[in-house]
Amino acid sequence: MILKPQSFEPLGKKVILAFEELGRMSLLAQDFFYWIGIAPLQGKRALRRSSFADQLLFMGNESLTIVFLVTVSVGAVLALQAAYQLNQFGAAMYTGALVSVSMARELGPLVTAIIIAGRVGASITAELGTMKVSEEVDALITMGIPPIPFLVVPRMLAMLVMLPVLTVLSFALGIFGGYLIGVFALGLDGISYLKESFDALVTKDILTGTAKSFIFALLVGLIATYKGLHVKGGAEGVGRSTTESVVYSIIAIIISDAILTAVFFYAFP
Amino acid sequence: MKTVLEVQNVHKWFGTRRILNGINLQVREGETLVIMGGSGGGKSTLLRILIGLLRPDQGQVFILGKDIAQARDEEKDEVRKKFGMLFQGSALFNSLSVGENVALPLREHTNLDYEIIRIIVKVKLELVGLTGFENHRPYEISGGMKKRVALARAIALDPTLVFYDEPGAGLDPITASVIDQLILDLTRKLKMTSVVVTHEMTSAFRIADRMIVLHKGEIVASGPPDEIKHSKHPYVQQFIHGEIDDNVLSQESRSKYLQSIFGTEDYD
Amino acid sequence: MKIKIESPEQGIEKVYLEGELDFQNSQQIRLEFTRLIDKKPIRVLVNLEHVSYIDSSGLAVFIELFQKMKRLGGRLAFFNLQERVRNVFEIAKLESIFHLAGSEQEALTLLTQ
């Protein structure tokens, strides 16, 4: 089959659209940083404290149970899989170390961010998208209230606080999950399991893990608010944008995780 | 009489489609102007340009002496504090109670104490006949009530100019006439200037001091309601009487249709 | 907006306002009234002769003053209202609740009844 030049047209259009979208998203990022960094210095009100608090509460409420269930399970699974391998070398006592380090460096931040993208990111997109299609965003603008500080800033900031907090929590929950398996299924001694878990963890592991979660929070928050504020086409559009918000967030989390892991690996050996 | 709103030679294109073609109009203080026209006539686009949500490709829009079409965002926000807008779907914030919705512009734009804002909200809700509804949520009240809350919010900052987008849309005829009556009352009592966009004839003739009719992006008629009623313009007559003009549907599209089928200009 | 408060007799406060009472300055006038209320006056007379305009916030400040006076068991009257200002009370359907007098003398008799 011979491809005619115009066969590439749809593909080219998609690429152009993708870049346009990236461009607009970085404009939103720029706006956000303007409102939290420069606007307060110019005497503008950048943050509505009560709505920031509302968002924090909402995010915590929405995701705490799922984060608990998932990260305890991940810790448990990790312990089982690690023990399976380590047993071959008679090194099952290192299970705790393996679980805690993997949770802190990799799985804690990754899993928590994906949960938040699906749970909180989606609801941010749906909420802002609904506001957009029911003219509420236009109403804000015509009242002379800029939507970025009113809608985006509290959600972004709550995300930037909540995701790292939940991530640190996920370290502990993962270790707890591993502990359950280690003690009750593998018959390891509880005290030495915990000692092993915490001895293996160094500050660097926790810091890089938390640093990752900040970047993930920024990405999920930006994608979710952007997708919400740019909904087109009524209720159907809200649904489409919400799905896209979750999909793009997860892709962004995983790709940036790969990049960040490589950066940390070479920068802090 | 002072001119509150002045539109000069406004043009707007969406891609290759011309939506507005040289709109000129003036609204004087205390007047109620109704902008009429069919779907796709450009009235919604014109309204979005008037309130600064869209920038015209050409022309000026002076609101209380300030050109909102060319203003920077911050200057626009200053102008926006001086006018109110009632959206078609009310556009109340569902996360806020009725009272908080009305209080929002006051909280954002004044340094008034919480207690004073609470009193103002009570007075505004009384003006629209909704005393005691402060703590209801927007989704708990009917469409007509939502419109009234939205109206209370639009007049929260005592604007001298209020825009209305299809105030009767989605309401039964009785509720719609209640809203019309409310607009009339408030406009007179508070000495406001009103600009109403609508396609509903009864409502338009009920509230207008002056009307303009938009068709294909141009003003085809303008004047007091009586004059419009007796206008000789064929589109205006059709519009008022709700007649279907065969020509509207077929004449122009026929040539395009034939061209798209036969691919040539001269198919005859 | 100018405000002057005199107390010719124990328990009587005469308030003189001048200018426009609007969103810009009503918060400041409210503070003056709060100070006035702290003196626990029995009668307050407000001269609005030279007030050309009040907006919703101005009305709200008067309403709050009225509430506080009532709680104190005192009485409040306004006099010499300009047409535009009286309208604001009427629109809010409060002209019959407030004592709105045509002159200082009338206001005084309203309060001493």
XYZ file of C-alpha atoms in Angstrom:
650
model
C 0.000 0.000 0.000
C 1.245 3.408 -0.873
C 0.548 6.100 1.674
C -0.545 9.307 0.102
C 0.740 12.448 1.783
C -2.732 13.400 2.990
C -2.960 10.140 4.966
C -0.749 11.788 7.530
C -3.020 14.780 7.812
C -5.207 13.477 10.659
C -2.128 12.404 12.577
C -0.479 15.781 12.024
C -3.629 17.534 13.186
C -3.668 15.441 16.346
C -0.053 16.306 17.095
C -0.751 20.000 16.577
C -3.815 19.789 18.830
C -1.820 17.997 21.515
C 0.820 20.718 21.469
C -1.839 23.428 21.578
C -3.338 21.744 24.613
C 0.067 21.502 26.292
C 0.584 25.184 25.550
C -2.706 26.193 27.132
C -1.990 23.979 30.111
C 1.340 25.656 30.685
C -0.465 29.012 30.498
C -2.678 27.782 33.316
C 0.426 26.739 35.265
C 1.878 30.186 34.668
C -1.348 31.812 35.896
C -1.354 29.623 38.990
C 2.227 30.544 39.885
C 1.459 34.212 39.214
C -1.480 34.080 41.632
C 0.391 32.330 44.434
C 3.720 34.065 43.886
C 3.330 37.588 42.530
C -0.315 38.618 43.007
C -0.191 38.654 46.841
C 2.770 41.048 46.632
C 0.620 43.365 44.510
C -1.988 43.355 47.240
C -4.413 41.070 45.424
C -6.358 38.430 47.257
C -4.970 35.172 45.955
C -6.412 32.681 48.401
C -9.847 32.193 49.909
C -8.921 30.492 53.156
C -12.273 28.837 53.741
C -12.409 27.284 50.295
C -8.843 26.009 50.701
C -9.875 24.368 53.983
C -13.002 22.932 52.329
C -10.881 21.414 49.587
C -8.407 19.903 52.056
C -11.241 18.273 53.984
C -12.914 17.089 50.819
C -9.735 15.510 49.451
C -8.910 13.800 52.721
C -12.441 12.462 53.125
C -12.667 11.262 49.566
C -9.434 9.334 49.487
C -8.359 8.242 52.964
C -10.203 4.926 52.989
C -9.074 3.925 49.505
C -5.488 4.948 50.179
C -5.612 2.847 53.342
C -7.015 -0.253 51.619
C -4.788 -0.062 48.572
C -1.463 0.738 50.202
C -1.880 -1.873 52.962
C -2.600 -4.417 50.214
C 0.361 -3.251 48.146
C 2.620 -3.608 51.189
C 1.256 -7.103 51.848
C 1.642 -8.241 48.247
C 5.129 -6.806 48.140
C 6.062 -8.771 51.277
C 4.745 -12.025 49.815
C 6.542 -11.553 46.513
C 9.760 -10.488 48.202
C 9.659 -13.444 50.605
C 9.171 -15.815 47.646
C 12.424 -14.617 46.081
C 14.380 -14.030 49.260
C 13.529 -17.491 50.621
C 15.622 -19.012 47.836
C 18.670 -17.405 49.443
C 17.443 -18.002 52.981
C 17.148 -14.254 53.387
C 13.440 -13.916 54.274
C 14.357 -11.667 57.207
C 15.190 -8.898 54.734
C 11.555 -8.804 53.560
C 10.825 -5.825 55.818
C 13.713 -3.838 54.370
C 12.624 -4.514 50.824
C 9.033 -3.545 51.482
C 9.811 -0.313 53.294
C 12.357 0.882 50.742
C 10.137 0.062 47.758
C 7.162 1.757 49.384
C 9.085 4.936 50.144
C 11.042 5.243 46.925
C 8.502 4.017 44.441
C 5.164 2.446 45.213
C 3.915 4.785 47.914
C 4.113 7.952 45.801
C 3.027 6.194 42.599
C 0.021 4.322 43.954
C -1.198 7.230 46.072
C -0.935 9.643 43.140
C -2.874 7.284 40.872
C -5.611 6.891 43.496
C -5.845 10.662 43.914
C -5.947 11.170 40.140
C -8.877 8.771 39.891
C -10.713 9.923 42.968
C -9.974 13.613 43.515
C -8.673 14.653 40.073
C -11.786 13.268 38.410
C -14.119 15.036 40.805
C -12.266 18.338 40.371
C -12.646 18.065 36.591
C -16.296 17.084 36.874
C -17.055 19.903 39.313
C -15.272 22.650 37.386
C -16.595 21.252 34.101
C -20.158 21.402 35.376
C -19.559 24.969 36.530
C -18.200 25.794 33.100
C -21.135 24.397 31.132
C -23.735 25.901 33.467
C -22.188 29.361 32.923
C -21.009 29.607 36.540
C -17.468 30.358 35.415
C -18.791 33.084 33.105
C -20.835 34.408 36.026
C -17.676 34.648 38.146
C -15.889 36.534 35.397
C -18.760 38.974 34.868
C -18.839 39.601 38.614
C -15.226 40.697 38.286
C -13.935 37.693 40.241
C -11.017 36.057 38.419
C -11.571 32.267 38.274
C -7.939 31.279 38.840
C -7.628 32.437 42.461
C -11.245 31.581 43.166
C -11.378 28.081 41.686
C -7.924 26.848 40.726
C -5.669 28.092 43.536
C -7.526 26.458 46.471
C -7.744 23.132 44.645
C -4.104 23.177 43.519
C -2.830 24.120 46.959
C -4.979 21.507 48.683
C -3.628 18.961 46.224
C -0.046 20.074 46.897
C -0.588 19.595 50.637
C -2.801 16.521 50.642
C -0.999 14.282 48.174
C 2.399 14.453 49.963
C 0.684 13.931 53.333
C -1.160 10.878 52.041
C 2.055 9.653 50.426
C 3.956 9.764 53.721
C 1.002 7.975 55.281
C 1.219 5.361 52.543
C 4.813 4.559 53.577
C 3.583 3.640 57.043
C 0.553 1.769 55.717
C 2.685 -0.205 53.265
C 5.079 -1.187 56.041
C 2.082 -2.174 58.156
C 0.766 -4.365 55.314
C 4.152 -6.024 54.960
C 4.298 -6.505 58.722
C 0.955 -8.344 58.719
C 2.247 -10.786 56.104
C 5.720 -11.039 57.648
C 4.443 -11.866 61.122
C 1.250 -13.808 60.470
C 2.019 -15.582 57.188
C 5.803 -15.892 57.109
C 6.261 -16.380 60.834
C 8.914 -13.690 61.219
C 9.539 -12.023 64.553
C 7.489 -8.806 64.798
C 10.075 -6.633 66.580
C 12.951 -7.564 64.314
C 10.723 -7.190 61.240
C 9.946 -3.569 62.159
C 13.564 -2.908 63.128
C 14.674 -4.238 59.754
C 12.044 -2.113 57.984
C 13.137 1.147 59.583
C 16.890 0.462 59.632
C 16.889 0.007 55.869
C 15.101 3.297 55.276
C 17.408 6.255 54.921
C 16.326 9.907 54.873
C 17.081 10.063 51.172
C 14.429 7.432 50.409
C 11.751 9.369 52.227
C 12.817 12.704 50.746
C 12.893 11.505 47.150
C 9.566 9.753 47.614
C 7.975 12.898 49.010
C 9.572 15.049 46.317
C 7.992 12.808 43.702
C 4.590 13.257 45.295
C 4.895 17.063 45.011
C 5.533 16.788 41.291
C 2.643 14.336 40.912
C 0.362 16.707 42.838
C 1.303 19.549 40.515
C 0.610 17.438 37.420
C -2.668 15.938 38.632
C -3.895 19.317 39.877
C -3.029 21.108 36.648
C -4.517 18.461 34.396
C -7.693 18.203 36.491
C -8.343 21.952 36.697
C -7.366 22.533 33.075
C -9.655 19.776 31.815
C -12.473 21.135 33.956
C -12.173 24.742 32.844
C -11.896 23.782 29.170
C -14.934 21.525 28.902
C -16.852 21.954 25.674
C -20.204 20.517 24.690
C -22.528 20.332 27.678
C -22.973 17.415 30.053
C -21.514 14.976 27.571
C -18.402 17.109 27.383
C -18.033 16.971 31.160
C -17.993 13.175 31.042
C -15.434 13.129 28.243
C -13.182 15.622 29.995
C -13.371 13.730 33.268
C -12.206 10.514 31.605
C -9.436 12.374 29.790
C -8.396 14.030 33.031
C -7.842 10.651 34.718
C -6.146 9.052 31.725
C -3.793 11.988 31.116
C -3.012 12.238 34.829
C -2.041 8.580 35.069
C 0.126 8.803 31.953
C 1.755 11.978 33.275
C 2.373 10.356 36.681
C 4.026 7.267 35.232
C 6.181 9.086 32.686
C 7.319 11.695 35.194
C 7.974 8.897 37.704
C 10.331 7.248 35.252
C 12.140 10.527 34.612
C 12.320 11.460 38.304
C 13.563 8.010 39.323
C 16.343 8.267 36.748
C 17.222 11.793 37.876
C 17.351 10.780 41.551
C 19.304 7.644 40.677
C 22.091 9.592 38.989
C 21.929 12.794 41.016
C 21.913 11.168 44.474
C 23.594 7.782 44.044
C -30.032 61.838 29.414
C -26.710 60.197 30.000
C -25.595 57.396 27.713
C -24.836 54.309 29.804
C -23.894 51.913 27.040
C -22.628 52.687 23.592
C -21.718 50.184 20.898
C -19.805 51.454 17.893
C -19.400 49.509 14.681
C -18.871 46.094 16.261
C -17.871 43.225 13.984
C -17.331 39.612 14.982
C -16.295 36.591 12.972
C -16.099 32.957 14.060
C -13.605 31.544 11.611
C -15.066 32.371 8.215
C -18.587 32.856 9.554
C -19.630 36.449 10.051
C -21.706 36.740 13.227
C -21.964 40.482 13.728
C -21.705 43.031 10.969
C -21.344 46.615 12.109
C -23.568 46.911 15.178
C -24.214 50.425 16.488
C -26.429 51.181 19.437
C -26.858 53.446 22.438
C -28.650 52.883 25.702
C -29.644 55.889 27.780
C -29.865 56.029 31.540
C -33.032 54.496 32.969
C -34.035 52.900 29.694
C -34.964 49.253 29.111
C -33.630 48.086 25.776
C -34.672 44.712 24.409
C -32.476 43.018 21.857
C -34.538 40.576 19.824
C -33.735 38.130 17.118
C -33.917 34.508 16.139
C -31.446 31.787 16.984
C -28.203 32.372 15.180
C -29.047 36.047 14.645
C -26.051 37.077 16.727
C -27.791 38.322 19.861
C -26.002 35.990 22.281
C -22.667 36.859 20.721
C -23.485 40.548 21.020
C -24.369 40.097 24.702
C -21.112 38.250 25.390
C -19.238 41.115 23.760
C -21.160 43.698 25.814
C -20.212 42.062 29.118
C -16.615 41.552 28.035
C -16.584 37.753 27.724
C -15.736 38.023 24.028
C -13.579 40.548 22.249
C -15.025 41.990 19.039
C -12.807 41.786 15.953
C -13.522 45.431 15.326
C -15.359 48.235 17.093
C -15.851 49.642 20.571
C -18.153 48.997 23.502
C -18.369 51.788 26.041
C -19.920 50.872 29.362
C -20.280 53.896 31.649
C -17.673 55.629 29.520
C -15.101 52.842 29.610
C -14.215 50.795 26.528
C -14.626 47.207 27.693
C -13.743 45.760 24.291
C -10.167 46.968 24.444
C -9.611 47.059 28.217
C -7.085 44.914 30.046
C -8.437 42.208 32.372
C -8.003 44.275 35.518
C -9.709 47.308 33.996
C -12.513 45.032 32.850
C -12.978 43.779 36.405
C -13.390 47.377 37.592
C -16.123 47.986 35.002
C -17.771 44.665 35.872
C -18.333 45.746 39.467
C -20.619 48.444 38.100
C -23.006 46.244 36.150
C -24.990 43.107 36.929
C -25.792 40.158 34.730
C -28.601 37.621 34.911
C -27.614 34.419 33.132
C -30.033 32.258 31.215
C -29.589 29.274 33.512
C -29.215 31.466 36.616
C -25.602 30.245 37.080
C -25.865 30.053 40.863
C -23.019 28.336 42.684
C -24.278 24.999 43.929
C -21.591 24.749 46.580
C -22.900 27.926 48.217
C -26.239 28.583 49.907
C -28.692 31.096 48.457
C -27.509 33.724 50.932
C -23.842 33.077 50.191
C -24.530 33.385 46.477
C -26.002 36.848 46.952
C -23.235 37.766 49.398
C -20.422 36.687 47.067
C -19.953 39.968 45.134
C -20.119 41.890 48.424
C -17.530 39.650 50.069
C -15.222 39.878 47.089
C -15.465 43.553 46.284
C -16.145 45.401 49.538
C -14.564 45.466 52.971
C -17.952 45.382 54.661
C -18.388 43.533 57.902
C -20.013 40.107 57.866
C -23.018 41.428 59.814
C -23.634 44.278 57.346
C -23.398 41.890 54.387
C -25.935 39.626 56.089
C -28.370 42.553 56.352
C -27.833 43.581 52.711
C -28.498 39.998 51.600
C -31.779 39.986 53.549
C -32.861 43.248 51.914
C -31.955 42.020 48.412
C -33.793 38.736 48.909
C -36.852 40.673 50.089
C -36.653 42.761 46.893
C -37.022 39.604 44.813
C -39.634 38.156 47.153
C -37.535 35.419 48.711
C -37.276 36.449 52.347
C -36.145 33.567 54.522
C -34.484 31.534 51.778
C -30.884 32.350 52.773
C -30.011 28.876 53.954
C -31.500 26.917 51.089
C -29.197 25.381 48.509
C -29.722 26.319 44.848
C -30.632 22.740 43.936
C -33.431 22.731 46.514
C -35.418 25.557 44.915
C -37.423 25.861 41.694
C -36.214 27.359 38.409
C -38.198 30.544 38.932
C -36.760 30.988 42.421
C -33.260 30.416 41.108
C -33.810 33.202 38.591
C -34.867 35.488 41.414
C -31.840 34.588 43.524
C -29.656 35.216 40.490
C -31.351 38.586 40.105
C -30.705 39.398 43.766
C -27.049 38.497 43.207
C -26.904 40.620 40.052
C -28.083 43.684 41.996
C -26.019 42.972 45.125
C -23.582 45.804 44.458
C -26.324 48.315 43.502
C -25.399 48.404 39.808
C -26.793 51.103 37.550
C -26.843 48.744 34.560
C -28.104 45.162 34.410
C -27.959 42.688 31.508
C -30.462 39.851 31.176
C -29.995 36.810 28.965
C -33.359 35.238 28.076
C -34.928 35.942 31.486
C -37.959 33.757 30.731
C -36.064 30.788 29.315
C -37.004 27.432 30.793
C -39.877 28.858 32.844
C -43.613 28.351 32.485
C -45.497 31.397 31.101
C -46.788 32.481 34.516
C -43.410 32.305 36.239
C -41.849 34.006 33.233
C -44.276 36.903 33.546
C -43.521 37.131 37.275
C -39.848 37.522 36.397
C -40.714 40.156 33.776
C -42.767 42.053 36.341
C -39.880 41.866 38.783
C -37.485 43.258 36.184
C -39.916 46.094 35.452
C -40.406 46.879 39.150
C -36.754 46.798 40.058
C -35.693 48.784 37.025
C -38.156 51.503 37.934
C -37.632 51.476 41.696
C -33.859 51.255 41.648
C -33.607 53.540 38.609
C -31.529 50.998 36.762
C -30.811 50.719 33.077
C -31.646 47.326 31.608
C -30.501 45.506 28.509
C -32.532 42.370 27.839
C -31.752 39.759 25.212
C -34.731 37.595 24.336
C -36.610 35.920 21.537
C -39.890 35.766 23.434
C -42.347 38.239 21.960
C -44.772 38.661 24.845
C -41.966 39.246 27.295
C -40.186 41.629 24.945
C -43.231 43.826 24.350
C -44.074 43.772 28.043
C -40.824 45.225 29.300
C -39.245 47.199 26.460
C -38.950 50.956 26.254
C -37.107 50.444 23.016
C -36.293 47.414 20.911
C -33.822 46.394 18.307
C -34.173 43.398 16.045
C -31.055 41.529 14.985
C -30.995 39.422 11.859
C -27.914 37.869 10.294
C -25.654 40.026 12.420
C -27.277 43.309 11.532
C -29.833 45.556 13.176
C -32.838 45.422 10.855
C -35.212 47.483 12.988
C -35.024 49.672 16.041
C -37.484 51.841 17.919
C -40.212 51.842 20.554
C -42.389 48.679 20.741
C -45.278 50.255 18.806
C -43.033 51.171 15.941
C -41.545 47.671 15.847
C -45.019 46.141 15.863
C -45.862 48.092 12.726
C -42.501 47.770 11.068
C -42.645 47.058 7.353
C -39.496 44.977 7.440
C -40.423 41.453 6.263
C -38.158 39.675 8.773
C -39.544 41.697 11.683
C -43.134 40.897 10.690
C -42.276 37.227 10.324
C -40.510 37.218 13.641
C -43.352 38.883 15.511
C -45.988 36.624 14.044
C -43.897 33.488 14.147
C -44.498 32.804 10.452
C -42.306 30.493 8.526
C -40.932 32.050 5.420
C -40.369 29.410 2.757
C -37.647 31.524 1.333
C -35.700 31.549 4.572
C -35.440 27.806 4.554
C -34.974 27.061 0.912
C -33.897 29.873 -1.351
C -30.339 30.304 -0.247
C -29.678 26.730 0.712
C -31.034 25.487 -2.626
C -28.202 26.958 -4.620
C -25.655 25.594 -2.146
C -27.353 22.215 -2.210
C -27.298 21.961 -5.991
C -23.746 23.138 -6.069
C -22.685 20.538 -3.543
C -24.362 17.781 -5.557
C -23.293 18.775 -9.046
C -20.112 20.528 -8.065
C -20.623 23.367 -10.505
C -21.989 26.875 -10.393
C -24.216 26.543 -13.435
C -26.420 23.531 -12.977
C -29.460 24.975 -14.789
C -18.645 61.502 53.996
C -18.551 63.683 57.087
C -19.915 62.710 60.458
C -20.400 64.835 63.584
C -21.858 63.571 66.832
C -23.005 65.925 69.602
C -24.510 65.205 72.940
C -26.458 68.286 74.077
C -28.054 66.445 77.013
C -27.354 63.297 78.943
C -28.677 60.322 76.933
C -29.416 62.267 73.747
C -27.073 61.984 70.799
C -27.385 64.131 67.689
C -25.693 62.732 64.607
C -25.019 64.928 61.619
C -24.041 63.272 58.351
C -22.961 64.922 55.142
C -22.174 63.530 51.715
C -22.804 60.109 50.150
C -22.958 56.942 52.215
C -21.791 54.078 50.021
C -19.682 50.917 49.825
C -16.489 52.964 50.133
C -17.218 54.634 53.462
C -20.067 52.838 55.201
C -17.670 50.632 57.141
C -16.088 53.752 58.660
C -19.482 55.266 59.549
C -20.441 51.952 61.129
C -17.422 52.178 63.429
C -18.563 55.654 64.534
C -21.999 54.242 65.289
C -20.486 51.364 67.251
C -18.659 53.895 69.406
C -21.922 55.803 69.820
C -23.755 52.675 70.953
C -21.041 52.030 73.550
C -22.227 55.201 75.314
C -25.632 53.543 75.740
C -27.707 56.515 74.545
C -31.464 56.655 75.170
C -32.332 58.725 72.132
C -30.436 59.128 68.871
C -31.386 61.707 66.244
C -29.788 61.463 62.831
C -29.846 64.509 60.566
C -29.780 63.399 56.927
C -30.418 66.827 55.397
C -27.083 66.889 53.623
C -26.911 63.234 52.686
C -27.543 63.096 48.959
C -27.271 59.353 48.463
C -27.148 56.095 50.388
C -26.684 52.662 48.877
C -27.512 49.192 50.234
C -24.539 49.197 52.558
C -25.589 52.559 53.996
C -29.089 51.249 54.568
C -27.636 48.141 56.215
C -25.570 50.299 58.578
C -28.759 52.174 59.594
C -30.619 48.891 60.054
C -27.877 47.602 62.328
C -27.940 50.847 64.331
C -31.707 50.456 64.671
C -31.343 46.860 65.921
C -28.721 47.852 68.471
C -30.770 50.788 69.753
C -33.748 48.511 70.144
C -31.686 46.032 72.127
C -30.558 48.882 74.389
C -34.164 49.920 74.872
C -33.386 53.275 73.271
C -35.033 55.011 70.320
C -33.745 56.200 66.962
C -35.118 58.721 64.493
C -33.955 60.180 61.210
C -35.008 63.567 59.957
C -34.860 65.818 56.899
C -34.397 62.999 54.427
C -33.884 63.892 50.800
C -36.212 62.252 48.303
C -33.548 59.871 46.998
C -32.613 58.703 50.465
C -36.223 58.210 51.553
C -36.681 56.081 48.412
C -34.041 53.634 49.597
C -35.995 53.061 52.827
C -39.215 52.673 50.860
C -37.772 50.180 48.376
C -36.631 48.020 51.284
C -40.167 48.400 52.764
C -38.757 49.821 55.985
C -40.125 53.387 55.923
C -42.851 52.475 58.410
C -40.487 50.717 60.822
C -37.967 53.534 61.059
C -38.961 56.878 62.501
C -38.498 59.169 59.515
C -39.329 62.744 60.438
C -39.667 65.934 58.449
C -37.899 68.092 60.981
C -35.771 67.897 64.089
C -38.722 69.006 66.218
C -40.934 66.278 64.789
C -38.185 63.707 65.339
C -37.846 64.753 68.968
C -41.554 64.466 69.614
C -41.581 61.054 67.902
C -38.960 59.872 70.348
C -40.505 61.328 73.470
C -43.969 59.900 72.861
